[in-house]
């Protein structure tokens, strides 16, 4: 069964600290992996999209990594800000075109 | 570029009542999606349109949910009659096409509470 599992389920960090969110997937065949940020009461917004051949991609303070061999991805947030408080969703697109969503990691950044 | 517009933002109804949600995608986007997102979970695809045709509605509870995209532009999603378990955020998204690699743009969603 095609699945996307994220960890941790929730995370609290202090402003200015770094953090890393994890995503494991079993989707096969695999086309690309996306990370989305979803603020409370808003729709998901794309942060990064990586294909099979890409190992890392950055978007400002967000850096995503992908290991297609182990089917693992991570999202690293550097120097966190209060505005980083949100849910982060890992999404895998298979060769059918369908998006398979993880359940998300809820990040809370405290001052 | 204007985003995906959805209305209303919030809706509270009693069980067994009906409700409708509206979505206006990004201009020129051929593909439109409706997702259901229950609190604490990732979005679940309800229906996918390519222009005004249905591509995938395999997870749409067709006994109570219906959707249409007349003229291939905006779309409505209807629930009739609503159940308590339909309480969720209903997200509309659009993309230029349905193939691999297209970016999705999501609306802010409609939060439905069924009491």
XYZ file of N, CA and C in Angstrom:
678
model
N 0.845 -1.185 0.000
C 0.000 0.000 0.000
C 0.887 1.244 0.000
N 0.574 2.196 -0.857
C 1.336 3.436 -0.905
C 1.044 4.289 0.313
N 2.088 4.588 1.076
C 1.902 5.379 2.284
C 3.020 6.393 2.449
N 2.697 7.448 3.210
C 3.661 8.472 3.585
C 3.518 8.687 5.087
N 4.608 8.448 5.814
C 4.592 8.562 7.264
C 5.530 9.676 7.702
N 5.048 10.533 8.602
C 5.864 11.652 9.058
C 6.113 11.558 10.563
N 7.274 12.070 10.944
C 7.597 12.141 12.369
C 8.453 13.367 12.640
N 8.378 13.929 13.839
C 7.396 13.581 14.869
C 6.004 14.099 14.495
N 5.007 13.733 15.250
C 3.652 14.221 15.005
C 3.564 15.704 15.350
N 4.262 16.101 16.422
C 4.300 17.512 16.807
C 5.650 17.826 17.430
N 5.979 19.106 17.423
C 7.301 19.535 17.855
C 7.209 20.959 18.379
N 7.872 21.214 19.503
C 7.949 22.569 20.051
C 9.414 22.948 20.161
N 9.774 24.093 19.600
C 11.168 24.562 19.684
C 11.169 26.049 20.038
N 12.321 26.514 20.487
C 12.467 27.928 20.796
C 12.892 28.702 19.554
N 12.430 29.918 19.480
C 12.779 30.801 18.363
C 14.305 30.873 18.207
N 14.749 30.781 16.963
C 16.177 30.838 16.670
C 16.838 29.481 16.555
N 16.193 28.448 17.078
C 16.754 27.096 17.000
C 16.447 26.459 15.651
N 17.220 25.415 15.337
C 17.006 24.631 14.131
C 16.167 23.403 14.456
N 15.529 22.828 13.450
C 14.812 21.575 13.647
C 14.762 20.807 12.340
N 14.519 19.495 12.465
C 14.434 18.621 11.297
C 13.200 17.753 11.406
N 12.420 17.735 10.341
C 11.219 16.912 10.255
C 11.490 15.756 9.305
N 10.909 14.593 9.615
C 11.200 13.382 8.851
C 9.983 12.905 8.075
N 10.278 12.257 6.958
C 9.223 11.685 6.116
C 9.733 10.384 5.508
N 9.004 9.300 5.720
C 9.303 8.012 5.097
C 8.140 7.642 4.194
N 8.433 7.067 3.043
C 7.356 6.730 2.119
C 7.565 5.352 1.527
N 6.459 4.768 1.094
C 6.516 3.455 0.437
C 5.928 3.527 -0.962
N 5.693 4.759 -1.444
C 5.072 4.949 -2.753
C 6.002 4.445 -3.850
N 5.475 3.607 -4.718
C 6.254 3.078 -5.833
C 5.317 2.784 -6.995
N 5.664 3.148 -8.211
C 6.845 3.925 -8.569
C 6.722 5.383 -8.153
N 7.868 5.993 -7.931
C 7.950 7.328 -7.359
C 8.254 8.344 -8.448
N 7.623 9.499 -8.379
C 7.908 10.555 -9.343
C 8.574 11.743 -8.675
N 7.965 12.285 -7.640
C 8.546 13.425 -6.942
C 8.016 13.498 -5.526
N 8.740 14.245 -4.689
C 8.355 14.443 -3.299
C 8.285 15.928 -3.024
N 7.219 16.314 -2.335
C 6.972 17.737 -2.073
C 6.818 17.969 -0.581
N 7.248 19.118 -0.129
C 6.971 19.582 1.221
C 6.081 20.820 1.122
N 5.018 20.803 1.934
C 4.102 21.927 1.999
C 4.072 22.476 3.421
N 3.839 23.773 3.530
C 3.592 24.431 4.818
C 2.131 24.844 4.861
N 1.459 24.493 5.958
C 0.055 24.866 6.096
C -0.147 25.648 7.382
N -0.346 26.934 7.249
C -0.679 27.771 8.393
C -2.101 27.469 8.842
N -2.384 27.710 10.113
C -3.718 27.457 10.649
C -4.757 28.254 9.863
N -5.794 27.565 9.407
C -6.861 28.239 8.688
C -6.546 28.580 7.246
N -5.450 28.069 6.733
C -5.062 28.345 5.345
C -4.839 27.027 4.610
N -4.752 27.129 3.288
C -4.420 25.953 2.504
C -2.920 25.715 2.473
N -2.499 24.503 2.112
C -1.058 24.205 2.024
C -0.377 25.053 0.952
N 0.862 25.453 1.243
C 1.674 26.228 0.302
C 2.951 25.458 0.036
N 3.305 25.320 -1.219
C 4.468 24.529 -1.592
C 5.773 25.177 -1.131
N 6.643 24.348 -0.529
C 7.981 24.801 -0.143
C 9.029 24.296 -1.132
N 9.008 22.990 -1.387
C 9.984 22.390 -2.298
C 9.338 21.236 -3.045
N 9.913 20.917 -4.189
C 9.542 19.715 -4.931
C 10.827 19.113 -5.476
N 11.026 17.806 -5.217
C 12.257 17.135 -5.641
C 11.917 15.885 -6.441
N 12.646 15.698 -7.521
C 12.485 14.496 -8.311
C 13.474 13.434 -7.837
N 13.400 12.293 -8.469
C 14.206 11.130 -8.098
C 15.689 11.465 -8.050
N 16.161 12.293 -8.964
C 17.600 12.552 -9.113
C 18.125 13.665 -8.215
N 17.241 14.323 -7.479
C 17.671 15.443 -6.649
C 17.859 14.991 -5.205
N 18.972 15.398 -4.590
C 19.256 15.017 -3.211
C 18.878 16.099 -2.215
N 18.937 17.344 -2.660
C 18.655 18.434 -1.752
C 18.102 19.617 -2.525
N 17.234 20.373 -1.852
C 16.683 21.588 -2.452
C 16.377 22.574 -1.336
N 16.724 23.810 -1.550
C 16.524 24.832 -0.526
C 15.535 25.891 -0.975
N 14.851 26.453 0.003
C 13.941 27.567 -0.208
C 14.087 28.467 1.008
N 15.003 29.416 0.925
C 15.283 30.282 2.070
C 15.855 29.480 3.224
N 15.191 29.561 4.378
C 15.674 28.838 5.557
C 15.214 27.377 5.581
N 14.504 26.958 4.576
C 14.036 25.579 4.477
C 14.929 24.791 3.514
N 15.412 23.634 3.979
C 16.208 22.752 3.128
C 15.638 21.350 3.211
N 15.262 20.816 2.067
C 14.741 19.454 1.998
C 15.805 18.540 1.432
N 15.864 17.325 1.961
C 16.767 16.307 1.433
C 15.953 15.092 1.024
N 16.486 14.338 0.102
C 15.798 13.141 -0.385
C 16.811 12.028 -0.599
N 16.514 10.871 -0.028
C 17.282 9.655 -0.292
C 16.315 8.664 -0.919
N 16.338 8.573 -2.241
C 15.380 7.728 -2.941
C 15.662 6.242 -2.728
N 16.885 5.918 -2.339
C 17.208 4.507 -2.090
C 16.536 4.001 -0.822
N 16.595 4.810 0.240
C 15.971 4.427 1.507
C 14.552 4.950 1.621
N 14.104 5.735 0.637
C 12.752 6.301 0.628
C 12.517 7.159 1.861
N 13.466 8.054 2.084
C 13.366 8.946 3.219
C 13.626 10.380 2.755
N 12.938 11.314 3.406
C 13.163 12.726 3.154
C 13.149 13.454 4.487
N 13.812 14.591 4.521
C 13.776 15.418 5.709
C 13.620 16.879 5.295
N 13.046 17.648 6.196
C 12.924 19.091 6.005
C 13.616 19.753 7.187
N 14.667 20.505 6.898
C 15.437 21.182 7.932
C 15.090 22.663 7.915
N 14.744 23.180 9.079
C 14.439 24.600 9.219
C 15.548 25.245 10.041
N 16.151 26.246 9.482
C 17.278 26.915 10.133
C 16.819 28.219 10.777
N 17.352 28.482 11.958
C 17.080 29.758 12.659
C 15.587 30.047 12.673
N 14.844 29.202 13.337
C 13.381 29.265 13.290
C 12.855 30.636 13.740
N 11.699 30.982 13.160
C 11.001 32.211 13.500
C 9.587 31.870 13.946
N 8.967 32.797 14.651
C 7.612 32.550 15.139
C 6.667 32.224 13.983
N 6.917 32.815 12.828
C 6.058 32.588 11.664
C 6.222 31.194 11.065
N 7.203 30.449 11.549
C 7.362 29.064 11.082
C 6.360 28.126 11.747
N 5.669 28.606 12.769
C 4.659 27.786 13.441
C 3.561 27.428 12.438
N 3.418 26.136 12.177
C 2.493 25.662 11.142
C 2.548 24.141 11.121
N 1.749 23.558 10.239
C 1.873 22.131 9.947
C 2.691 21.969 8.672
N 3.550 20.973 8.668
C 4.387 20.705 7.503
C 4.014 19.325 6.962
N 3.624 19.307 5.708
C 3.084 18.087 5.117
C 4.012 17.588 4.020
N 4.364 16.321 4.113
C 5.175 15.654 3.092
C 4.213 14.974 2.112
N 4.432 15.160 0.852
C 3.529 14.647 -0.184
C 4.345 13.954 -1.269
N 3.946 12.762 -1.634
C 4.651 12.017 -2.679
C 3.732 11.860 -3.882
N 4.263 12.122 -5.050
C 3.497 11.914 -6.277
C 4.058 10.686 -6.990
N 3.190 9.721 -7.201
C 3.603 8.535 -7.931
C 3.476 8.738 -9.425
N 3.787 7.722 -10.189
C 3.743 7.846 -11.639
C 2.337 7.943 -12.205
N 1.328 7.681 -11.376
C -0.056 7.857 -11.828
C -0.463 9.316 -11.802
N 0.341 10.143 -11.125
C 0.017 11.562 -10.985
C -0.686 11.886 -9.684
N -1.157 10.872 -8.993
C -1.911 11.105 -7.763
C -0.965 11.527 -6.637
N -1.386 12.519 -5.822
C -0.617 12.943 -4.658
C -1.019 12.110 -3.458
N -0.034 11.646 -2.706
C -0.288 10.894 -1.474
C 0.283 11.711 -0.335
N -0.597 12.114 0.590
C -0.234 13.035 1.655
C 0.139 12.296 2.932
N 1.146 12.825 3.626
C 1.390 12.405 4.994
C 0.409 13.119 5.912
N 0.442 12.750 7.184
C -0.505 13.330 8.139
C -0.026 14.677 8.669
N 1.217 15.015 8.387
C 1.746 16.308 8.797
C 2.449 16.288 10.134
N 3.368 17.228 10.312
C 4.029 17.504 11.590
C 3.655 18.918 11.999
N 3.126 19.057 13.203
C 2.758 20.376 13.707
C 3.932 20.969 14.466
N 4.421 22.097 13.991
C 5.562 22.771 14.607
C 5.081 24.024 15.327
N 5.506 24.159 16.559
C 5.230 25.371 17.324
C 6.557 25.996 17.719
N 6.761 27.241 17.325
C 7.975 27.983 17.674
C 7.600 28.978 18.764
N 8.294 28.857 19.899
C 7.992 29.718 21.043
C 9.068 30.779 21.213
N 8.667 31.970 21.672
C 9.659 33.049 21.870
C 10.546 32.776 23.066
N -0.659 37.270 -9.735
C -1.589 36.191 -10.120
C -2.541 35.935 -8.956
N -3.834 35.973 -9.207
C -4.798 35.690 -8.159
C -4.721 34.226 -7.798
N -5.012 33.935 -6.513
C -4.956 32.552 -6.050
C -6.253 31.835 -6.291
N -6.378 30.670 -5.653
C -7.613 29.893 -5.723
C -8.586 30.476 -4.703
N -9.756 30.859 -5.162
C -10.747 31.478 -4.286
C -11.775 30.451 -3.851
N -12.079 30.443 -2.566
C -13.108 29.548 -2.041
C -14.078 30.330 -1.158
N -15.323 29.905 -1.183
C -16.304 30.496 -0.270
C -17.370 29.462 0.046
N -18.013 29.566 1.223
C -17.660 30.497 2.288
C -16.411 30.031 3.027
N -15.876 30.801 3.946
C -14.721 30.380 4.748
C -15.143 29.438 5.866
N -16.315 29.690 6.410
C -16.815 28.871 7.515
C -18.301 28.587 7.289
N -18.731 27.414 7.768
C -20.131 27.048 7.678
C -20.462 26.114 8.817
N -21.538 26.421 9.528
C -22.037 25.539 10.583
C -23.448 25.138 10.191
N -23.706 23.830 10.141
C -25.033 23.337 9.797
C -25.406 22.197 10.723
N -26.691 21.881 10.763
C -27.146 20.736 11.542
C -27.088 19.501 10.649
N -26.927 18.344 11.306
C -26.901 17.102 10.534
C -28.208 16.959 9.765
N -28.086 16.355 8.617
C -29.176 16.111 7.670
C -29.492 17.341 6.810
N -28.868 18.484 7.114
C -29.041 19.635 6.232
C -28.112 19.506 5.033
N -28.300 20.381 4.067
C -27.438 20.393 2.891
C -26.552 21.632 2.908
N -25.425 21.531 2.184
C -24.476 22.652 2.141
C -23.753 22.606 0.800
N -23.333 23.765 0.339
C -22.586 23.842 -0.929
C -21.386 24.745 -0.764
N -20.301 24.333 -1.398
C -19.067 25.111 -1.374
C -18.714 25.494 -2.813
N -18.071 26.637 -2.939
C -17.722 27.149 -4.262
C -16.215 27.357 -4.388
N -15.683 27.113 -5.567
C -14.257 27.281 -5.820
C -14.038 27.913 -7.183
N -13.179 28.916 -7.225
C -12.755 29.526 -8.491
C -11.250 29.325 -8.620
N -10.805 28.484 -9.538
C -9.372 28.178 -9.636
C -8.582 29.304 -10.284
N -7.282 29.120 -10.339
C -6.423 30.067 -11.034
C -6.774 30.042 -12.522
N -6.838 31.205 -13.112
C -7.217 31.320 -14.520
C -6.295 30.488 -15.403
N -6.911 29.677 -16.247
C -6.125 28.860 -17.168
C -5.757 27.492 -16.646
N -5.986 27.233 -15.365
C -5.681 25.914 -14.814
C -6.756 24.925 -15.241
N -6.328 23.882 -15.925
C -7.277 22.919 -16.469
C -7.759 21.912 -15.426
N -6.926 21.678 -14.421
C -7.228 20.618 -13.466
C -7.655 21.213 -12.130
N -8.741 20.702 -11.599
C -9.287 21.186 -10.323
C -9.549 20.002 -9.413
N -9.196 20.178 -8.141
C -9.330 19.105 -7.152
C -10.133 19.606 -5.946
N -10.910 18.712 -5.383
C -11.526 18.927 -4.078
C -10.944 17.907 -3.108
N -10.473 18.424 -1.956
C -9.928 17.584 -0.910
C -10.727 17.778 0.376
N -10.796 16.722 1.175
C -11.353 16.789 2.521
C -10.206 16.619 3.516
N -10.076 17.567 4.448
C -9.008 17.462 5.444
C -9.633 17.463 6.834
N -9.606 16.305 7.468
C -10.079 16.163 8.836
C -8.968 16.613 9.770
N -9.340 17.220 10.878
C -8.378 17.791 11.816
C -7.281 16.787 12.179
N -6.039 17.206 12.005
C -4.903 16.362 12.372
C -4.484 15.369 11.302
N -5.112 15.439 10.145
C -4.783 14.521 9.058
C -4.386 15.284 7.802
N -3.773 14.577 6.871
C -3.485 15.168 5.579
C -4.736 15.186 4.719
N -4.745 16.008 3.682
C -5.907 16.076 2.796
C -6.174 14.748 2.083
N -7.435 14.456 1.860
C -7.861 13.267 1.123
C -8.608 13.716 -0.129
N -8.182 13.199 -1.277
C -8.809 13.594 -2.539
C -10.241 13.085 -2.608
N -11.161 13.999 -2.905
C -12.556 13.615 -3.126
C -12.843 13.458 -4.620
N -12.438 14.451 -5.409
C -12.733 14.421 -6.831
C -11.734 15.284 -7.582
N -11.409 14.838 -8.803
C -10.501 15.556 -9.686
C -11.190 15.786 -11.017
N -11.162 17.048 -11.470
C -11.712 17.421 -12.774
C -10.577 17.775 -13.732
N -10.720 17.395 -14.977
C -9.859 17.877 -16.039
C -10.788 18.642 -16.980
N -10.611 19.969 -17.012
C -11.584 20.850 -17.661
C -12.949 20.586 -17.016
N -13.969 20.188 -17.755
C -15.264 19.970 -17.105
C -15.598 18.490 -16.961
N -14.600 17.628 -17.174
C -14.814 16.194 -17.041
C -14.198 15.641 -15.771
N -14.848 14.611 -15.205
C -14.355 13.973 -13.986
C -13.266 12.957 -14.339
N -12.095 13.092 -13.689
C -10.990 12.162 -13.895
C -10.976 11.073 -12.828
N -11.230 11.480 -11.570
C -11.148 10.541 -10.453
C -12.153 10.971 -9.395
N -13.115 10.144 -9.125
C -14.052 10.399 -8.026
C -14.219 9.144 -7.190
N -13.169 8.333 -7.157
C -13.246 7.034 -6.490
C -13.445 7.143 -4.979
N -13.054 8.254 -4.368
C -13.209 8.397 -2.926
C -14.324 9.375 -2.554
N -15.140 9.723 -3.501
C -16.262 10.619 -3.231
C -17.464 9.789 -2.760
N -17.991 10.069 -1.567
C -19.195 9.341 -1.102
C -20.407 9.774 -1.924
N -20.643 9.088 -2.980
C -21.607 9.555 -3.980
C -23.056 9.517 -3.511
N -23.301 8.837 -2.398
C -24.683 8.835 -1.895
C -25.054 10.178 -1.276
N -24.031 10.968 -0.931
C -24.348 12.252 -0.287
C -23.555 13.435 -0.857
N -22.448 13.147 -1.514
C -21.603 14.211 -2.072
C -21.790 14.271 -3.594
N -21.800 15.506 -4.104
C -21.796 15.691 -5.554
C -20.955 16.912 -5.882
N -20.412 16.930 -7.075
C -19.594 18.067 -7.499
C -19.765 18.266 -8.988
N -19.646 19.495 -9.390
C -19.709 19.799 -10.811
C -18.760 20.932 -11.147
N -18.353 20.964 -12.398
C -17.473 22.018 -12.877
C -17.968 22.392 -14.284
N -19.076 23.082 -14.283
C -19.673 23.497 -15.539
C -18.760 24.500 -16.226
N -18.642 24.389 -17.533
C -17.844 25.315 -18.346
C -16.351 25.204 -18.052
N -15.951 24.237 -17.234
C -14.538 24.007 -17.012
C -13.810 25.079 -16.255
N -14.535 25.907 -15.507
C -13.863 26.969 -14.749
C -14.129 26.735 -13.266
N -15.116 27.439 -12.694
C -15.351 27.284 -11.270
C -16.135 25.997 -11.002
N -16.172 25.655 -9.721
C -16.737 24.362 -9.333
C -17.517 24.506 -8.032
N -18.504 23.638 -7.855
C -19.225 23.565 -6.587
C -19.201 22.130 -6.063
N -19.102 22.005 -4.768
C -19.168 20.729 -4.071
C -20.368 20.784 -3.127
N -21.225 19.785 -3.195
C -22.430 19.785 -2.379
C -22.474 18.541 -1.497
N -22.992 18.713 -0.300
C -23.219 17.593 0.607
C -24.703 17.614 0.987
N -25.369 16.473 0.767
C -26.790 16.392 1.089
C -27.216 14.949 1.277
N -27.583 14.526 2.468
C -27.610 15.262 3.726
C -26.277 15.137 4.457
N -25.932 16.138 5.254
C -24.657 16.122 5.970
C -24.733 15.210 7.197
N -23.596 14.602 7.535
C -23.446 13.792 8.731
C -22.395 14.445 9.629
N -22.394 14.035 10.881
C -21.434 14.599 11.831
C -19.998 14.399 11.353
N -19.727 13.229 10.760
C -18.362 12.916 10.334
C -17.905 13.714 9.113
N -18.794 14.524 8.557
C -18.396 15.378 7.438
C -17.719 16.661 7.917
N -17.678 16.867 9.227
C -16.989 18.045 9.770
C -15.519 17.969 9.391
N -15.063 18.983 8.668
C -13.704 18.970 8.119
C -13.475 20.288 7.407
N -12.251 20.461 6.926
C -11.949 21.562 6.018
C -11.980 21.017 4.595
N -12.684 21.709 3.731
C -12.769 21.297 2.323
C -11.898 22.237 1.504
N -10.848 21.649 0.948
C -9.861 22.417 0.195
C -10.073 22.228 -1.292
N -9.980 23.305 -2.020
C -9.973 23.257 -3.470
C -8.553 23.577 -3.927
N -8.088 22.881 -4.943
C -6.769 23.141 -5.505
C -6.866 23.110 -7.022
N -5.933 23.794 -7.672
C -5.898 23.730 -9.130
C -4.457 23.611 -9.604
N -4.291 23.069 -10.795
C -2.969 22.954 -11.410
C -3.127 23.123 -12.916
N -2.037 23.511 -13.592
C -2.121 23.723 -15.037
C -2.530 22.469 -15.800
N -2.124 21.312 -15.284
C -2.444 20.054 -15.929
C -2.465 18.945 -14.918
N -2.763 17.747 -15.373
C -2.886 16.606 -14.467
C -1.663 15.702 -14.497
N -0.645 16.053 -15.217
C 0.505 15.184 -15.356
C 1.479 15.296 -14.208
N 2.584 14.572 -14.352
C 3.620 14.524 -13.320
C 4.330 15.876 -13.235
N 4.550 16.321 -11.994
C 5.390 17.484 -11.777
C 4.702 18.823 -11.744
N 3.411 18.874 -12.096
C 2.726 20.160 -12.049
C 2.578 20.624 -10.605
N 2.720 21.919 -10.405
C 2.501 22.480 -9.085
C 1.021 22.620 -8.796
N 0.657 22.428 -7.540
C -0.713 22.587 -7.099
C -0.812 23.890 -6.315
N -1.880 24.635 -6.528
C -2.163 25.808 -5.707
C -3.465 25.553 -4.965
N -3.396 25.676 -3.648
C -4.561 25.416 -2.805
C -5.247 26.712 -2.408
N -6.568 26.633 -2.267
C -7.309 27.719 -1.665
C -7.207 27.627 -0.146
N -7.811 28.590 0.536
C -7.749 28.622 1.999
C -8.726 27.659 2.649
N -9.640 27.136 1.871
C -10.533 26.119 2.392
C -11.822 26.658 2.998
N -12.778 25.770 3.133
C -14.032 26.047 3.845
C -14.080 25.107 5.043
N -14.174 25.679 6.227
C -14.270 24.851 7.436
C -15.736 24.564 7.716
N -16.120 23.301 7.629
C -17.501 22.873 7.866
C -17.613 22.216 9.221
N -18.577 22.676 9.999
C -18.902 22.042 11.277
C -20.340 21.565 11.197
N -20.537 20.271 11.417
C -21.865 19.681 11.415
C -22.230 19.355 12.862
N -23.341 19.912 13.328
C -23.731 19.722 14.739
C -25.055 18.953 14.848
